[in-house]
Coordinates of C-alpha atoms in Angstrom, one line a residue:
M1 CA -22.8 -45.5 38.4
R2 CA -23.9 -42.5 36.3
H3 CA -20.5 -40.7 36.8
R4 CA -18.7 -43.7 35.4
T5 CA -21.0 -44.0 32.5
D6 CA -20.5 -40.2 31.7
Q7 CA -16.7 -40.7 31.9
G8 CA -17.0 -43.6 29.4
L9 CA -19.2 -41.5 27.1
L10 CA -16.7 -38.6 27.2
A11 CA -13.8 -40.9 26.3
Q12 CA -15.8 -42.4 23.4
A13 CA -16.8 -38.9 22.2
K14 CA -13.1 -37.7 22.2
L15 CA -12.1 -40.9 20.3
F16 CA -14.9 -40.5 17.8
S17 CA -13.8 -36.9 17.1
I18 CA -10.2 -37.7 16.2
G19 CA -9.4 -36.4 12.7
V20 CA -12.9 -34.8 12.2
E21 CA -13.2 -31.0 11.4
T22 CA -16.0 -28.8 10.4
D23 CA -16.3 -25.3 8.9
G24 CA -20.0 -24.8 9.4
Q25 CA -20.7 -26.1 5.8
G26 CA -20.0 -29.8 6.4
F27 CA -17.6 -32.3 7.9
R28 CA -14.0 -33.2 6.8
F29 CA -12.3 -36.4 7.9
Q30 CA -8.5 -36.1 7.9
Y31 CA -5.4 -38.3 8.4
G32 CA -7.1 -41.2 6.6
T33 CA -10.3 -41.1 8.6
S34 CA -13.5 -41.3 6.6
S35 CA -17.2 -41.4 7.4
A36 CA -17.1 -45.1 6.6
S37 CA -14.0 -46.2 8.5
G38 CA -11.2 -44.8 10.5
T39 CA -9.7 -44.4 14.0
G40 CA -12.7 -42.9 15.7
L41 CA -15.5 -44.8 14.0
S42 CA -13.7 -48.1 14.0
A43 CA -13.3 -47.8 17.8
I44 CA -16.9 -46.9 18.4
G45 CA -18.2 -50.1 16.8
S46 CA -22.0 -50.5 17.3
V47 CA -22.4 -47.7 19.9
P48 CA -25.1 -45.3 18.7
A49 CA -23.5 -42.0 17.7
G50 CA -23.7 -39.2 15.1
F51 CA -22.4 -35.9 13.9
I52 CA -24.9 -33.0 14.4
D53 CA -24.6 -29.4 13.0
S54 CA -27.0 -26.6 12.5
Q55 CA -28.7 -28.4 9.6
G56 CA -29.5 -31.5 11.7
I57 CA -28.1 -35.0 11.7
A58 CA -25.2 -35.2 9.2
Y59 CA -24.1 -38.8 10.0
A60 CA -25.6 -41.5 12.3
T61 CA -24.4 -45.0 13.3
P62 CA -25.6 -47.7 13.3
S63 CA -28.7 -45.8 12.0
Q64 CA -30.6 -42.6 12.6
A65 CA -33.3 -44.6 14.3
A66 CA -30.8 -45.5 17.1
L67 CA -30.5 -41.8 18.1
P68 CA -32.9 -39.9 20.4
S69 CA -35.8 -37.8 19.2
S70 CA -35.3 -34.7 17.2
K71 CA -36.4 -32.6 20.1
V72 CA -33.7 -34.1 22.4
I73 CA -31.1 -33.7 19.7
D74 CA -32.0 -30.1 19.2
Q75 CA -31.8 -29.4 23.0
L76 CA -28.4 -31.2 23.3
Y77 CA -27.0 -29.4 20.2
A78 CA -28.2 -25.9 21.4
S79 CA -26.8 -26.4 24.9
A80 CA -23.4 -27.8 23.8
A81 CA -23.0 -25.1 21.1
R82 CA -24.0 -22.3 23.5
N83 CA -21.8 -23.3 26.4
H84 CA -18.9 -24.7 24.4
T85 CA -18.7 -27.8 26.7
A86 CA -20.0 -31.3 26.8
V87 CA -23.6 -31.8 28.0
Y88 CA -25.4 -35.0 29.1
T89 CA -29.0 -36.2 29.3
T90 CA -30.9 -39.4 29.7
A91 CA -33.5 -40.1 27.0
D92 CA -35.3 -43.0 25.3
A93 CA -34.0 -44.5 22.0
D94 CA -34.0 -47.8 20.2
H95 CA -37.7 -48.6 20.7
G96 CA -38.1 -47.0 24.1
R97 CA -34.9 -48.3 25.8
S98 CA -33.3 -45.7 28.2
Y99 CA -29.9 -44.3 27.0
R100 CA -27.5 -41.9 28.5
W101 CA -26.3 -39.3 25.9
I102 CA -23.4 -36.9 25.5
A103 CA -23.1 -34.0 23.1
R104 CA -19.6 -32.7 22.8
P105 CA -18.6 -29.7 20.6
I106 CA -16.1 -30.3 17.7
G107 CA -13.4 -27.6 17.3
T108 CA -13.7 -24.1 18.7
A109 CA -16.4 -22.6 16.6
G110 CA -19.2 -24.4 18.3
T111 CA -21.0 -25.1 15.0
A112 CA -21.1 -28.9 15.3
V113 CA -21.2 -31.6 18.0
V114 CA -20.5 -35.3 18.2
L115 CA -23.4 -37.3 19.8
V116 CA -22.7 -40.6 21.6
G117 CA -25.0 -42.8 23.6
A118 CA -24.9 -45.8 25.9
P119 CA -27.6 -47.8 27.8
A120 CA -28.3 -46.0 31.0
T121 CA -27.6 -49.1 33.0
T122 CA -24.2 -49.8 31.3
S123 CA -21.0 -48.8 33.0
F124 CA -17.8 -48.7 31.1
S125 CA -15.0 -50.8 32.7
H126 CA -11.7 -49.3 33.7
G127 CA -10.0 -51.3 31.0
T128 CA -12.3 -49.8 28.3
L129 CA -11.6 -46.3 29.5
V130 CA -7.8 -46.9 29.7
G131 CA -7.8 -48.6 26.3
G132 CA -9.7 -45.7 24.6
L133 CA -7.5 -43.1 26.2
V134 CA -4.3 -45.0 25.2
L135 CA -5.4 -45.3 21.6
A136 CA -6.3 -41.6 21.5
V137 CA -3.0 -40.5 23.0
A138 CA -1.1 -42.8 20.5
V139 CA -2.9 -41.3 17.6
L140 CA -2.2 -37.7 18.8
V141 CA 1.5 -38.5 19.4
L142 CA 1.8 -40.0 15.8
L143 CA 0.2 -36.9 14.3
A144 CA 2.4 -34.6 16.4
T145 CA 5.5 -36.5 15.2
I146 CA 4.5 -36.2 11.6
A147 CA 3.8 -32.5 12.0
G148 CA 7.1 -31.9 13.8
H149 CA 9.1 -33.6 11.0
V150 CA 7.4 -31.6 8.3
L151 CA 7.7 -28.3 10.1
S152 CA 11.4 -28.9 11.0
G153 CA 12.2 -29.5 7.3
R154 CA 10.4 -26.3 6.3
V155 CA 12.2 -24.3 9.0
M156 CA 15.7 -25.6 8.3
R157 CA 15.7 -25.2 4.5
P158 CA 15.2 -21.4 4.6
A159 CA 17.8 -21.1 7.4
L160 CA 20.4 -22.9 5.3
R161 CA 19.6 -20.7 2.2
Q162 CA 19.9 -17.6 4.3
V163 CA 23.4 -18.6 5.6
E164 CA 24.5 -19.2 2.0
Q165 CA 23.1 -15.8 0.9
Q166 CA 24.9 -14.1 3.8
E167 CA 28.2 -15.6 2.8
Q168 CA 27.6 -14.6 -0.9
F169 CA 26.7 -11.1 0.3
L170 CA 29.9 -10.7 2.3
R171 CA 32.0 -11.8 -0.7
E172 CA 30.3 -9.3 -3.0
A173 CA 30.4 -6.5 -0.5
A174 CA 34.2 -7.0 -0.1
H175 CA 34.7 -7.0 -3.8
E176 CA 32.5 -4.0 -4.6
I177 CA 34.0 -1.8 -1.8
R178 CA 37.7 -2.7 -2.0
T179 CA 38.3 -1.2 -5.5
P180 CA 36.7 2.2 -4.8
L181 CA 38.6 2.4 -1.4
T182 CA 41.9 1.8 -3.2
T183 CA 41.0 4.5 -5.8
L184 CA 40.1 7.0 -3.0
S185 CA 43.4 6.4 -1.3
L186 CA 45.3 7.1 -4.5
I187 CA 43.4 10.3 -5.2
A188 CA 43.9 11.5 -1.6
E189 CA 47.7 10.8 -1.8
S190 CA 47.9 12.7 -5.2
G191 CA 46.2 15.7 -3.7
L192 CA 48.5 15.8 -0.7
R193 CA 51.6 15.6 -3.0
N194 CA 50.3 18.3 -5.4
P195 CA 48.5 21.1 -3.5
D196 CA 47.6 22.7 -6.9
T197 CA 45.4 19.7 -7.7
A198 CA 43.9 19.3 -4.2
R199 CA 40.5 20.8 -5.3
D200 CA 40.3 18.3 -8.2
S201 CA 41.2 15.5 -5.9
L202 CA 38.5 16.4 -3.4
Q203 CA 35.9 16.5 -6.2
G204 CA 37.1 13.1 -7.4
I205 CA 36.8 11.8 -3.8
L206 CA 33.2 13.2 -3.6
D207 CA 32.2 11.6 -6.9
R208 CA 33.5 8.2 -5.8
L209 CA 32.0 8.4 -2.4
A210 CA 28.6 9.0 -4.1
R211 CA 29.2 5.9 -6.2
M212 CA 30.2 3.9 -3.1
N213 CA 27.0 5.0 -1.4
T214 CA 25.0 3.6 -4.4
V215 CA 26.9 0.3 -4.3
V216 CA 26.4 -0.1 -0.5
S217 CA 22.7 0.7 -0.9
T218 CA 22.4 -2.0 -3.6
L219 CA 24.2 -4.6 -1.5
L220 CA 22.0 -3.9 1.5
L221 CA 18.9 -4.1 -0.6
R222 CA 20.0 -7.4 -2.0
A223 CA 20.6 -8.7 1.6
G224 CA 17.2 -7.4 2.7
T225 CA 15.3 -9.0 -0.3
G226 CA 17.1 -12.3 0.3
T227 CA 15.8 -12.4 3.9
G228 CA 12.3 -11.0 3.0
A229 CA 12.9 -7.8 5.0
Y230 CA 12.5 -5.5 1.9
E231 CA 10.4 -5.5 -1.2
V232 CA 11.8 -3.9 -4.4
D233 CA 9.8 -0.9 -5.6
K234 CA 9.2 -1.2 -9.4
R235 CA 7.7 1.4 -11.6
P236 CA 7.4 2.0 -15.4
L237 CA 10.6 3.7 -16.7
R238 CA 12.4 4.5 -20.0
L239 CA 15.3 2.1 -20.2
D240 CA 16.9 4.1 -23.0
Q241 CA 17.0 7.3 -20.9
L242 CA 18.3 5.5 -17.9
I243 CA 21.2 4.1 -19.9
E244 CA 22.1 7.5 -21.3
V245 CA 22.1 9.1 -17.8
T246 CA 24.1 6.2 -16.2
I247 CA 26.7 6.1 -18.9
G248 CA 27.0 9.9 -18.8
D249 CA 27.8 9.6 -15.1
L250 CA 30.6 7.1 -15.8
N251 CA 32.7 9.7 -17.8
C252 CA 33.8 7.1 -20.3
G253 CA 34.4 9.7 -23.1
D254 CA 34.2 8.4 -26.7
R255 CA 35.1 4.8 -25.8
V256 CA 31.4 3.9 -25.1
T257 CA 28.8 4.5 -27.7
V258 CA 25.0 4.1 -27.4
T259 CA 22.3 3.2 -29.9
A260 CA 18.9 3.3 -28.3
T261 CA 15.3 3.4 -29.2
P262 CA 12.5 4.4 -26.8
T263 CA 11.9 1.3 -24.5
V264 CA 9.5 1.2 -21.5
I265 CA 10.0 -1.5 -18.9
T266 CA 8.8 -1.9 -15.3
G267 CA 11.7 -1.9 -12.8
N268 CA 13.7 -0.2 -10.1
S269 CA 15.8 2.6 -11.6
E270 CA 18.6 2.3 -8.9
L271 CA 19.1 -1.4 -9.3
L272 CA 19.0 -1.3 -13.1
G273 CA 21.4 1.6 -13.0
Q274 CA 23.8 -0.4 -10.9
A275 CA 23.5 -3.4 -13.3
I276 CA 24.2 -1.1 -16.3
R277 CA 27.3 0.4 -14.6
N278 CA 28.6 -3.1 -13.8
L279 CA 28.1 -4.3 -17.4
V280 CA 29.8 -1.3 -18.9
E281 CA 32.6 -1.2 -16.4
N282 CA 33.2 -4.9 -16.9
A283 CA 33.4 -4.4 -20.7
I284 CA 35.8 -1.5 -20.3
R285 CA 38.0 -3.3 -17.7
H286 CA 38.3 -6.5 -19.7
G287 CA 37.9 -5.2 -23.3
D288 CA 41.6 -4.6 -23.9
N289 CA 41.0 -0.9 -24.7
S290 CA 38.5 -1.9 -27.4
P291 CA 35.4 0.2 -28.1
V292 CA 32.3 -0.6 -26.1
H293 CA 28.9 -0.4 -27.7
V294 CA 25.5 -0.3 -25.8
T295 CA 22.3 -1.1 -27.7
V296 CA 18.7 -0.8 -26.5
N297 CA 15.8 -2.0 -28.6
E298 CA 12.7 -4.3 -28.3
Q299 CA 12.9 -4.7 -24.5
S300 CA 16.6 -5.7 -24.7
L301 CA 19.9 -4.2 -23.5
T302 CA 23.3 -5.4 -24.8
V303 CA 26.8 -4.4 -24.0
T304 CA 29.4 -5.5 -26.5
D305 CA 33.2 -5.2 -26.5
S306 CA 35.9 -6.4 -28.9
G307 CA 38.4 -7.6 -26.4
P308 CA 40.0 -11.1 -25.9
G309 CA 36.7 -12.7 -24.9
L310 CA 35.9 -15.3 -22.3
P311 CA 38.4 -18.1 -21.5
V312 CA 37.1 -21.4 -22.6
S313 CA 37.0 -22.7 -19.1
E314 CA 34.6 -19.9 -18.1
E315 CA 32.2 -19.8 -21.0
D316 CA 29.8 -22.1 -19.1
A317 CA 30.4 -20.5 -15.6
F318 CA 27.5 -18.0 -16.0
D319 CA 25.9 -19.1 -12.7
E320 CA 29.1 -18.8 -10.7
P321 CA 30.3 -15.6 -8.9
R322 CA 33.2 -15.0 -11.3
F323 CA 33.3 -14.6 -15.0
R324 CA 36.7 -13.5 -16.1
S325 CA 39.9 -14.6 -14.3
T326 CA 42.2 -11.9 -15.7
A327 CA 41.3 -9.3 -13.0
G328 CA 39.3 -9.6 -9.8
T329 CA 36.5 -12.0 -9.1
G330 CA 33.9 -10.5 -11.4
T331 CA 31.4 -10.3 -8.6
G332 CA 29.8 -7.3 -10.3
L333 CA 28.2 -9.6 -12.8
A334 CA 26.7 -11.7 -10.0
I335 CA 24.9 -8.6 -9.0
V336 CA 23.7 -8.1 -12.6
A337 CA 22.4 -11.6 -12.5
W338 CA 20.5 -10.9 -9.3
V339 CA 19.0 -7.7 -10.7
A340 CA 17.9 -9.7 -13.7
E341 CA 16.2 -12.2 -11.4
I342 CA 14.5 -9.5 -9.4
H343 CA 13.0 -8.1 -12.7
A344 CA 12.2 -11.5 -14.2
A345 CA 14.6 -10.8 -17.0
D346 CA 17.0 -13.1 -18.9
F347 CA 20.7 -12.4 -18.4
Y348 CA 23.3 -13.9 -20.8
L349 CA 27.0 -13.6 -21.4
T350 CA 28.3 -14.9 -24.7
Q351 CA 31.4 -14.9 -27.0
T352 CA 30.8 -12.9 -30.2
A353 CA 31.7 -14.2 -33.6
G354 CA 34.4 -11.6 -34.2
G355 CA 36.0 -11.8 -30.8
G356 CA 35.0 -10.1 -27.6
V357 CA 32.0 -10.6 -25.3
Q358 CA 28.4 -9.6 -25.4
A359 CA 26.4 -9.3 -22.2
G360 CA 22.7 -8.7 -22.4
L361 CA 19.4 -8.4 -20.5
H362 CA 16.1 -9.2 -22.0
F363 CA 13.0 -7.9 -20.2
A364 CA 9.4 -9.2 -20.5
T365 CA 7.1 -7.0 -22.6
T366 CA 5.3 -4.4 -20.5
K367 CA 1.5 -4.6 -20.8
S368 CA -0.3 -1.4 -21.6

């Protein structure tokens, strides 16, 4: 008889605990359960029960008077919390009537228990036990289904974004590497045909290999940041000095002029150098042999040419991976847009009033 009573108390205690959590500071009732109504409490009905923590009785039903004495409660709480398992005892309650009590820990911390009682002579029927367990299982299945749906959506969205980023990375890598490889082939052929220029050809090959190494490093860094594998290192730097060094390495001669004032920003010098190279080379390539002017002032960088400008159909294609259809795919500007995003900068590409195109980056003001 007692064994059956204890089984019924354990089933009731489990049902009573559904949706209840504690952090040692109080109780939380989740999934729509509250201290006034809910799955566990609604199923308990008038059975004497309560929540007990280190502070004492936090909640009692139908009233605190229906629970055993404070001494019995303290003993049950201490035993259940210490052993991390349900404990049972028989004690008087409700004006001296003998009750069988269970104290079952809530959660894994062992800082709170649920207390449930039943008359010592009462035995729970098989139907009551089965009904309570079926209801508990149904609630757990529902919660698991909801959690699975939410988690599957969170998992799939990053996976789809990663596939799109990988496809974009492959397009950009092919574009950025194809042109330097073609140039290397032409230089090598020229050196073979003219032995007198072989040394100059080798030097040209070395210079372009160094450039390709920078491009590949940038592409790999972009792929890594897209998947969360790498974090871009940013430090305070002089934007005006970085532009002068970068343009000097391009060997553009007098075609590119620079007007710069001292400007300090926080960023990654390699990525910003790649973005500057892409902007200047884009202006040179599509500027119809017009002069290219680079300006740096007040946290802004602009690259302006006097060429034919943007086709009307592409003026609003800023977010797409191509910007000028006259030569190539313009993927270099997509890398510029990515570098701007990494640095929380604004990137724009506009038609100038007198013809030509102005590309610019505007950086947030660096706090002292």
